GROMACS .gro file of N, CA and C in nm:
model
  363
    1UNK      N    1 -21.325 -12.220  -3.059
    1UNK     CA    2 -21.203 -12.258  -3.124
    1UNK      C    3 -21.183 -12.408  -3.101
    2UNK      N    4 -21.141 -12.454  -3.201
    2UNK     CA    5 -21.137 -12.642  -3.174
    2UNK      C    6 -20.995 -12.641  -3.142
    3UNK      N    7 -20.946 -12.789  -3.151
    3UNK     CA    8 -20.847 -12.807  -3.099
    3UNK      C    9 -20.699 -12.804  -3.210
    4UNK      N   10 -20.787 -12.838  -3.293
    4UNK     CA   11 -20.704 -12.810  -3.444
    4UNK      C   12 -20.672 -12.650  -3.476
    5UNK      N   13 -20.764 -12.588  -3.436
    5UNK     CA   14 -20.674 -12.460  -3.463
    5UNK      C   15 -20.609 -12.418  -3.305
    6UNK      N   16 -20.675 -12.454  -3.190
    6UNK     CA   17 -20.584 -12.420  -3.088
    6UNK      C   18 -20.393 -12.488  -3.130
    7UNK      N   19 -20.399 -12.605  -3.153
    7UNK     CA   20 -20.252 -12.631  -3.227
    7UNK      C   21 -20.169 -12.559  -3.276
    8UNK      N   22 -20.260 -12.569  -3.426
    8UNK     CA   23 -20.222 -12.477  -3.535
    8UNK      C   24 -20.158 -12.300  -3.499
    9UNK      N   25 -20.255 -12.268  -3.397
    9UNK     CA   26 -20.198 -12.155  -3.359
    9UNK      C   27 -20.112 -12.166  -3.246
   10UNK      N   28 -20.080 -12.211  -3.154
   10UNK     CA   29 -19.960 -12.250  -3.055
   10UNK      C   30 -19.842 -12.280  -3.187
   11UNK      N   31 -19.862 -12.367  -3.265
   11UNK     CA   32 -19.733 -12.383  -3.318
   11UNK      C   33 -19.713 -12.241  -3.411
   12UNK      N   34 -19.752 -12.165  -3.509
   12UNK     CA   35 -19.711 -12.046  -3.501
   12UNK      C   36 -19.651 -11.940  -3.402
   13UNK      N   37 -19.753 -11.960  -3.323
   13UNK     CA   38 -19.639 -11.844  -3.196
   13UNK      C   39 -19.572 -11.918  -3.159
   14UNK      N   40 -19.507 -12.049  -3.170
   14UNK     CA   41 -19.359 -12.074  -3.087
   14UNK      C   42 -19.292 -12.059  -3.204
   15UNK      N   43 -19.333 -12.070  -3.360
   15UNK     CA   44 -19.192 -12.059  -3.442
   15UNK      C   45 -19.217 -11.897  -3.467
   16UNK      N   46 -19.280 -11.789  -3.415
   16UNK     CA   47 -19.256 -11.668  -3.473
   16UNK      C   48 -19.145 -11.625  -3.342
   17UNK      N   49 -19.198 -11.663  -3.260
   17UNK     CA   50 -19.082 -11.670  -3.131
   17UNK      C   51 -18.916 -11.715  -3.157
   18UNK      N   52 -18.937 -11.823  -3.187
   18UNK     CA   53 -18.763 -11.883  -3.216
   18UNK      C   54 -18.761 -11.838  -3.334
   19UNK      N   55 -18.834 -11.763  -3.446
   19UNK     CA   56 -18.744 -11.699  -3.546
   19UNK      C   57 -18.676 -11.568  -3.547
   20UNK      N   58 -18.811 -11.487  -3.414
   20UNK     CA   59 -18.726 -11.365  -3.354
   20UNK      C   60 -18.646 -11.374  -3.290
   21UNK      N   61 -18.578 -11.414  -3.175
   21UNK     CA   62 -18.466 -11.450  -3.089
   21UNK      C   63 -18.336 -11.476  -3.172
   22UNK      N   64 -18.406 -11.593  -3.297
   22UNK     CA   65 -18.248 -11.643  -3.348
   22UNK      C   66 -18.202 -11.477  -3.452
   23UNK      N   67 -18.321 -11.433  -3.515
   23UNK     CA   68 -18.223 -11.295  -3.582
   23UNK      C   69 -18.244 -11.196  -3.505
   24UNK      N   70 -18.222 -11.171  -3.391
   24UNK     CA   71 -18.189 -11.080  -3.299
   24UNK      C   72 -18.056 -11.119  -3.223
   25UNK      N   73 -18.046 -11.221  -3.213
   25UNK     CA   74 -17.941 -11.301  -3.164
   25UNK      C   75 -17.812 -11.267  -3.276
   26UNK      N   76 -17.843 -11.295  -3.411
   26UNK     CA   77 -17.747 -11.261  -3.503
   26UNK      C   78 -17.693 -11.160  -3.526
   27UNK      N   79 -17.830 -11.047  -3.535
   27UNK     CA   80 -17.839 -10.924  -3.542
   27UNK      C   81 -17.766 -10.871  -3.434
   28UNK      N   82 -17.769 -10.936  -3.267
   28UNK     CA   83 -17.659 -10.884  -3.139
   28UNK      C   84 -17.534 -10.910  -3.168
   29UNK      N   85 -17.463 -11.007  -3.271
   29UNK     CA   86 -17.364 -11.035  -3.286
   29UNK      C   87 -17.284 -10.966  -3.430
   30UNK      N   88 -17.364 -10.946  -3.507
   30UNK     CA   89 -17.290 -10.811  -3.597
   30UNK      C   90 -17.269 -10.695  -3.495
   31UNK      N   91 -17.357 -10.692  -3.448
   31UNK     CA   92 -17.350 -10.521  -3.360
   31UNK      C   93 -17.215 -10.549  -3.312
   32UNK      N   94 -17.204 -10.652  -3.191
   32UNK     CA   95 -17.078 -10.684  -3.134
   32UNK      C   96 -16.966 -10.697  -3.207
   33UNK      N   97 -16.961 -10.749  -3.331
   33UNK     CA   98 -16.823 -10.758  -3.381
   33UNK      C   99 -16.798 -10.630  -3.464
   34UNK      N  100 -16.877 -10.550  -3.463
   34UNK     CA  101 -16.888 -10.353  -3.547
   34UNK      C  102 -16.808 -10.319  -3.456
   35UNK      N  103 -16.919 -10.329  -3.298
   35UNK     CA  104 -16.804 -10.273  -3.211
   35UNK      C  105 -16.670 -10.291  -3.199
   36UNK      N  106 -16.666 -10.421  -3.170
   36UNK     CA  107 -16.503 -10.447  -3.149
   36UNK      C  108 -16.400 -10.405  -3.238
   37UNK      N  109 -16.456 -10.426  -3.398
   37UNK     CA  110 -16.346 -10.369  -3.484
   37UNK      C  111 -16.380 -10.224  -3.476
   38UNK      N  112 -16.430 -10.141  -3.453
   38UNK     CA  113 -16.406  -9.977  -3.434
   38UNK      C  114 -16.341  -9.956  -3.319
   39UNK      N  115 -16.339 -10.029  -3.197
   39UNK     CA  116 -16.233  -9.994  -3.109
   39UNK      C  117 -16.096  -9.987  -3.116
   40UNK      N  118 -16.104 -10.143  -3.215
   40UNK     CA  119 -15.936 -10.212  -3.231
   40UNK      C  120 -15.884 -10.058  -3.325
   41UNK      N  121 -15.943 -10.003  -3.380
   41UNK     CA  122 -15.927  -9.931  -3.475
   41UNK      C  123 -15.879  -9.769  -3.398
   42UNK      N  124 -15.994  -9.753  -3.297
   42UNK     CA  125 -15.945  -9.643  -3.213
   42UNK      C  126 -15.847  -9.636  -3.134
   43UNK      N  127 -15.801  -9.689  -3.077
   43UNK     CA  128 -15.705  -9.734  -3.000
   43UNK      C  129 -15.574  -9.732  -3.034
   44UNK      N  130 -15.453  -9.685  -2.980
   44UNK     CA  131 -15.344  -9.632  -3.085
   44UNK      C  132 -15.258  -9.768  -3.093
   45UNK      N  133 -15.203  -9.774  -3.182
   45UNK     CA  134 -15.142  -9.945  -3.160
   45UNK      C  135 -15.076  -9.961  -3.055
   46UNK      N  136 -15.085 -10.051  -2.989
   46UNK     CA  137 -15.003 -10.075  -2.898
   46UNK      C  138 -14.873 -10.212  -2.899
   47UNK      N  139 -14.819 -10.180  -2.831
   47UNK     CA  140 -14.682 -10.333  -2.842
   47UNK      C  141 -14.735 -10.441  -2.825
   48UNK      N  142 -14.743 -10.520  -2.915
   48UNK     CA  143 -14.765 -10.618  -2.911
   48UNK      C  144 -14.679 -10.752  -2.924
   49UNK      N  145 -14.566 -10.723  -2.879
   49UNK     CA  146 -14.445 -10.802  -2.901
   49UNK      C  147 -14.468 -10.914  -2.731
   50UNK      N  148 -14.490 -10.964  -2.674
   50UNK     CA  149 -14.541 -11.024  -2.595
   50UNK      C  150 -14.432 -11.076  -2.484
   51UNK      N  151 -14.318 -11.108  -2.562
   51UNK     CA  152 -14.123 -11.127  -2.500
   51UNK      C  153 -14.102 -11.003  -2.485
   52UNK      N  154 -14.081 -10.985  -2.376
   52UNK     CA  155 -13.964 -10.815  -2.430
   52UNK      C  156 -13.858 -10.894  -2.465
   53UNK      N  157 -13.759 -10.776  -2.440
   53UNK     CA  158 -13.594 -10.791  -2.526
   53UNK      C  159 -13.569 -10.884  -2.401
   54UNK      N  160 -13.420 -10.938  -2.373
   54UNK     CA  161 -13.369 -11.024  -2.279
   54UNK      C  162 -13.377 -10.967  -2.110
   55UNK      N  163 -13.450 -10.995  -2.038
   55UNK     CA  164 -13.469 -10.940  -1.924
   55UNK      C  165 -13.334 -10.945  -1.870
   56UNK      N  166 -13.266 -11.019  -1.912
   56UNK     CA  167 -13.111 -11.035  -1.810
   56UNK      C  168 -13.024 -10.916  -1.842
   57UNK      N  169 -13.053 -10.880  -1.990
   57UNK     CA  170 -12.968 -10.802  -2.057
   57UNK      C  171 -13.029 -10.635  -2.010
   58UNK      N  172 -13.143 -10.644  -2.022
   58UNK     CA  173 -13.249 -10.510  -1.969
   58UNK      C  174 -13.173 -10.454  -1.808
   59UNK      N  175 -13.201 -10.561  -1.735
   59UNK     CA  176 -13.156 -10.552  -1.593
   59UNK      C  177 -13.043 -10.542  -1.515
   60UNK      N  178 -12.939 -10.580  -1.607
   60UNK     CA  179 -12.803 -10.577  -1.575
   60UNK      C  180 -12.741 -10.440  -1.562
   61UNK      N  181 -12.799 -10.360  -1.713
   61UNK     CA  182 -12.769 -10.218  -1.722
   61UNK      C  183 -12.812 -10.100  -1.634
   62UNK      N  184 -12.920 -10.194  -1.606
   62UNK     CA  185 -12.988 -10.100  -1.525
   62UNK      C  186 -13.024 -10.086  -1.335
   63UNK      N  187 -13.013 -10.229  -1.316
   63UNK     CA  188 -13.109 -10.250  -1.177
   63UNK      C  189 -12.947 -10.344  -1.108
   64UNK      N  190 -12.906 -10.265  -0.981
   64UNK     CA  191 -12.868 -10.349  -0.889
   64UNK      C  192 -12.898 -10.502  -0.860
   65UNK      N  193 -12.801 -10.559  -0.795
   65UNK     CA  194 -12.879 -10.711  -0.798
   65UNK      C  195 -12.975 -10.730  -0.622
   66UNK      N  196 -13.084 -10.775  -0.613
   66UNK     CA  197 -13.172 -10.710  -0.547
   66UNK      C  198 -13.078 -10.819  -0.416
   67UNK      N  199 -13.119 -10.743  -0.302
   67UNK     CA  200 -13.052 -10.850  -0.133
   67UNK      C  201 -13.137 -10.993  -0.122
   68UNK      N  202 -13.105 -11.072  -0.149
   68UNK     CA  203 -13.161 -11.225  -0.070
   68UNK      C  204 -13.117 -11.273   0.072
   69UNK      N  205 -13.262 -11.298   0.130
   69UNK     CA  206 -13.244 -11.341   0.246
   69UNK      C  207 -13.167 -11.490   0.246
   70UNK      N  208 -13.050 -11.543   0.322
   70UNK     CA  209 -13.017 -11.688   0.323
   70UNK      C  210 -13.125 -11.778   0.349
   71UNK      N  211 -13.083 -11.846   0.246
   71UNK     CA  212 -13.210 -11.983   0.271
   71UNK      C  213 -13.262 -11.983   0.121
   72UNK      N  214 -13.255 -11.876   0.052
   72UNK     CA  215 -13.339 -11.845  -0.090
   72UNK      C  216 -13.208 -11.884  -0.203
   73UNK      N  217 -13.254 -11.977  -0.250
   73UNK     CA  218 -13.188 -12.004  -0.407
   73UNK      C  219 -13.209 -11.905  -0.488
   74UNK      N  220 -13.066 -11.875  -0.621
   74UNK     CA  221 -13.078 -11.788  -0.640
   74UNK      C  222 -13.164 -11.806  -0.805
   75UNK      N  223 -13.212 -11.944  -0.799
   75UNK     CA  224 -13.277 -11.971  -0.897
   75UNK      C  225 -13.427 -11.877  -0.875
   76UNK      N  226 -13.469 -11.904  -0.739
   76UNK     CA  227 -13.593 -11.904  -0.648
   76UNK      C  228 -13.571 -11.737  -0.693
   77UNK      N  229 -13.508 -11.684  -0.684
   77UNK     CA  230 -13.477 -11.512  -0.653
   77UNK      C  231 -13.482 -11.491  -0.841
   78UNK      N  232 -13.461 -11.557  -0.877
   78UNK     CA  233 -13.439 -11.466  -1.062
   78UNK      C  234 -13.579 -11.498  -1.126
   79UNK      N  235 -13.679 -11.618  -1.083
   79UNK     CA  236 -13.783 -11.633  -1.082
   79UNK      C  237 -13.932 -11.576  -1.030
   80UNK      N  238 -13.859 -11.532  -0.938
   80UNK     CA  239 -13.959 -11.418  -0.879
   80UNK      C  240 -13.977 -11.264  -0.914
   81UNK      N  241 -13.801 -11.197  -0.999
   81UNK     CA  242 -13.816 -11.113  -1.067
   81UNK      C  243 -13.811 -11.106  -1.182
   82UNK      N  244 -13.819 -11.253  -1.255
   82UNK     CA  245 -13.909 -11.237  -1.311
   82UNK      C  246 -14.020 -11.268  -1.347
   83UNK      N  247 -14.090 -11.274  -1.237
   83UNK     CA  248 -14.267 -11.316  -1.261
   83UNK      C  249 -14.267 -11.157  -1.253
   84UNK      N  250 -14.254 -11.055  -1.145
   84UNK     CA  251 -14.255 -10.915  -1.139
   84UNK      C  252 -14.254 -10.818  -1.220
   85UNK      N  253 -14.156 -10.921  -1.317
   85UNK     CA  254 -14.130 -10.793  -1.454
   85UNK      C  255 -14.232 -10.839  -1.520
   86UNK      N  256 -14.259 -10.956  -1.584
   86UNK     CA  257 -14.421 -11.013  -1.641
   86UNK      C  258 -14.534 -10.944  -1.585
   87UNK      N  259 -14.530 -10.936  -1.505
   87UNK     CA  260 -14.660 -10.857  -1.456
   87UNK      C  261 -14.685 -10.761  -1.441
   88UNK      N  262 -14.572 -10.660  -1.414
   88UNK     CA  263 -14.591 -10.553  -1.394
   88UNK      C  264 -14.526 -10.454  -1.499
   89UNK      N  265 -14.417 -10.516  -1.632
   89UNK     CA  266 -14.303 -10.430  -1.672
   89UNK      C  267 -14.232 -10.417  -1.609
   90UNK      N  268 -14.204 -10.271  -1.670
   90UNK     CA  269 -14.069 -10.167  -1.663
   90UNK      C  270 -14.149 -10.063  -1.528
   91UNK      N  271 -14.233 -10.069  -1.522
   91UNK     CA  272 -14.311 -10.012  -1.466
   91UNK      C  273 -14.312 -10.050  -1.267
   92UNK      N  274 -14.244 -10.155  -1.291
   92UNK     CA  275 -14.301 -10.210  -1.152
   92UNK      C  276 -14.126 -10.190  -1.072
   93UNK      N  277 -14.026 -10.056  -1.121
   93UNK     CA  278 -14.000 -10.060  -1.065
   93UNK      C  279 -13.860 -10.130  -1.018
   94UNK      N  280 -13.795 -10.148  -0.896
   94UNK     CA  281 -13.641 -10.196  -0.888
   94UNK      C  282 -13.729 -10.289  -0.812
   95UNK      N  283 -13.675 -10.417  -0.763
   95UNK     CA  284 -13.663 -10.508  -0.683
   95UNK      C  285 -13.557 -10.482  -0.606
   96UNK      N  286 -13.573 -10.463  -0.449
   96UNK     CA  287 -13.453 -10.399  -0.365
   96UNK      C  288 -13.423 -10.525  -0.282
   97UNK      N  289 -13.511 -10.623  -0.237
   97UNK     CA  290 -13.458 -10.726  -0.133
   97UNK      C  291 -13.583 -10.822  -0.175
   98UNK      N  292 -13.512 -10.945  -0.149
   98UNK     CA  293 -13.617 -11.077  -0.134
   98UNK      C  294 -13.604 -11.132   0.012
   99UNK      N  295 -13.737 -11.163   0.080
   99UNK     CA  296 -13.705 -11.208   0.189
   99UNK      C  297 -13.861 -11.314   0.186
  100UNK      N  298 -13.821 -11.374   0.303
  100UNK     CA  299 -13.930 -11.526   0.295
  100UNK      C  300 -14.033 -11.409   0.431
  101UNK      N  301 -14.196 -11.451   0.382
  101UNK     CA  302 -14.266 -11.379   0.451
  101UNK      C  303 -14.281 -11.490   0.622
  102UNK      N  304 -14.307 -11.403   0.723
  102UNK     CA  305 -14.311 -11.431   0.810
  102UNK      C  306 -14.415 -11.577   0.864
  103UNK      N  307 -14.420 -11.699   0.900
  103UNK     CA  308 -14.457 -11.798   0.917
  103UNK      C  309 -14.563 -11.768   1.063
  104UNK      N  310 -14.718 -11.763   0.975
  104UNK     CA  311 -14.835 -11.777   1.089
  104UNK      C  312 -14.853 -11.909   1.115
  105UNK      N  313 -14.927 -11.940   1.258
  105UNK     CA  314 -14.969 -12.017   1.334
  105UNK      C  315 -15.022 -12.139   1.196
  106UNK      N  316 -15.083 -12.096   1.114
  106UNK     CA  317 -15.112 -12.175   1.003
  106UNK      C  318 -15.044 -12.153   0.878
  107UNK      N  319 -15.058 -12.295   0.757
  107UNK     CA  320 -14.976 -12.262   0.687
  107UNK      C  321 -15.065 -12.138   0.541
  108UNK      N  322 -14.992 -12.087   0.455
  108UNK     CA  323 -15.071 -11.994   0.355
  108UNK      C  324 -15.134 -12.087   0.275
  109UNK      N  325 -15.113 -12.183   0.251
  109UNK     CA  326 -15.216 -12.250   0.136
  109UNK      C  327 -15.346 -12.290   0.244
  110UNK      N  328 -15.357 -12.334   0.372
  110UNK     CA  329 -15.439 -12.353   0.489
  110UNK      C  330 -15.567 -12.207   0.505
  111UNK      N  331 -15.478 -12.097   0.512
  111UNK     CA  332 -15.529 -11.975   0.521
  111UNK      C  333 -15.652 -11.907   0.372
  112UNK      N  334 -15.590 -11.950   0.314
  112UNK     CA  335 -15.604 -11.908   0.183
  112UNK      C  336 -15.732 -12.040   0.128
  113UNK      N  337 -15.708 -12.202   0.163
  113UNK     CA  338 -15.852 -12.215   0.146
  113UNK      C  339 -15.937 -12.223   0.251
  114UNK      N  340 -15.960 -12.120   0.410
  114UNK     CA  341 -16.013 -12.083   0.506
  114UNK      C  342 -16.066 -11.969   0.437
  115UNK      N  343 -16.015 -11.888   0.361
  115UNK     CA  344 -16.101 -11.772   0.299
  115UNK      C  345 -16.184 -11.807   0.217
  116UNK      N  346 -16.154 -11.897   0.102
  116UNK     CA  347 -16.192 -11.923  -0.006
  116UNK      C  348 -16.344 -11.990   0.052
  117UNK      N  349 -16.346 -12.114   0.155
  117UNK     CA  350 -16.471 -12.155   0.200
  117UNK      C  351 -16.526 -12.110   0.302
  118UNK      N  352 -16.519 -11.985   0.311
  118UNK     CA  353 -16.633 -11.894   0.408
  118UNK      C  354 -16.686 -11.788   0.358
  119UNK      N  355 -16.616 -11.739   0.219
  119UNK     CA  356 -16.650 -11.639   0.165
  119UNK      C  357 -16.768 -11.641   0.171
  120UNK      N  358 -16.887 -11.485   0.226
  120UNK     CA  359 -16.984 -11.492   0.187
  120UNK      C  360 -17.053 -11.503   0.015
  121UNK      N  361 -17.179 -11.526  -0.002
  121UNK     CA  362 -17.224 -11.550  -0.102
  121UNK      C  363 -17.245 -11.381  -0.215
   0.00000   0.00000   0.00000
C-alpha cells in the first residue's frame, strides 16, 4: 500500500466516523425530546402558578403568629416564614417558634467551609 492510498484511506475512516457520531448524536436528541414531550403529556397537570395567593392573607386565617426569641426583628421572622412556605408549601406545616441557633466555639460560615474543604473525593 503506498502512501497515497494509506491517506486516502485514513481520511475516509475519520469522515465515516464524524458522520456517524454527528447523526447519532441527532438521532439521541429526537429520541430525547419524544421523550420529554410524552412525559409532559403523562403527567397530570400540575399548578403551575409559581406566586401562590397572598401568603399574609393565607396565614392570617389560618396559622397563629409563630413565638420570637428577643433579639429577632420581626422583619427577620416574616422572612424566614416565608422562605419556609417557598420551599416547602402548605405542606410544611405551622411555624410554632423562631429562635437563634445555639453559638459553637466557631462561627457557621467557618464550619461550613471546614466541611466543604475536607470533603472526601
Amino acid at each position: 500500500m503506498s502512501l497515497d492510498q494509506k491517506v486516502q484511506l485514513s481520511m475516509i475512516v475519520l469522515l465515516t466516523g464524524l458522520v456517524i457520531v454527528f447523526v447519532m448524536l441527532i438521532f439521541l436528541t429526537y429520541i430525547i425530546k419524544g421523550y420529554s414531550a410524552v412525559i409532559k403529556n403523562i403527567q397530570p397537570n400540575a399548578k403551575t402558578d409559581p406566586v401562590p395567593k397572598s401568603v399574609s392573607t393565607v396565614q392570617r386565617a389560618s396559622a397563629p403568629v409563630p413565638s420570637v426569641e428577643a433579639g429577632i426583628p420581626e422583619e427577620t421572622a416574616a422572612a424566614i416564614a416565608a422562605a419556609v412556605y417557598a420551599v416547602y408549601g402548605s405542606s410544611a406545616g405551622k411555624i410554632k417558634s423562631i429562635r437563634r441557633a445555639a453559638q459553637p466555639g466557631r462561627s457557621l460560615w467557618r464550619i461550613a467551609g471546614l466541611l466543604e474543604n475536607t470533603r472526601p473525593f
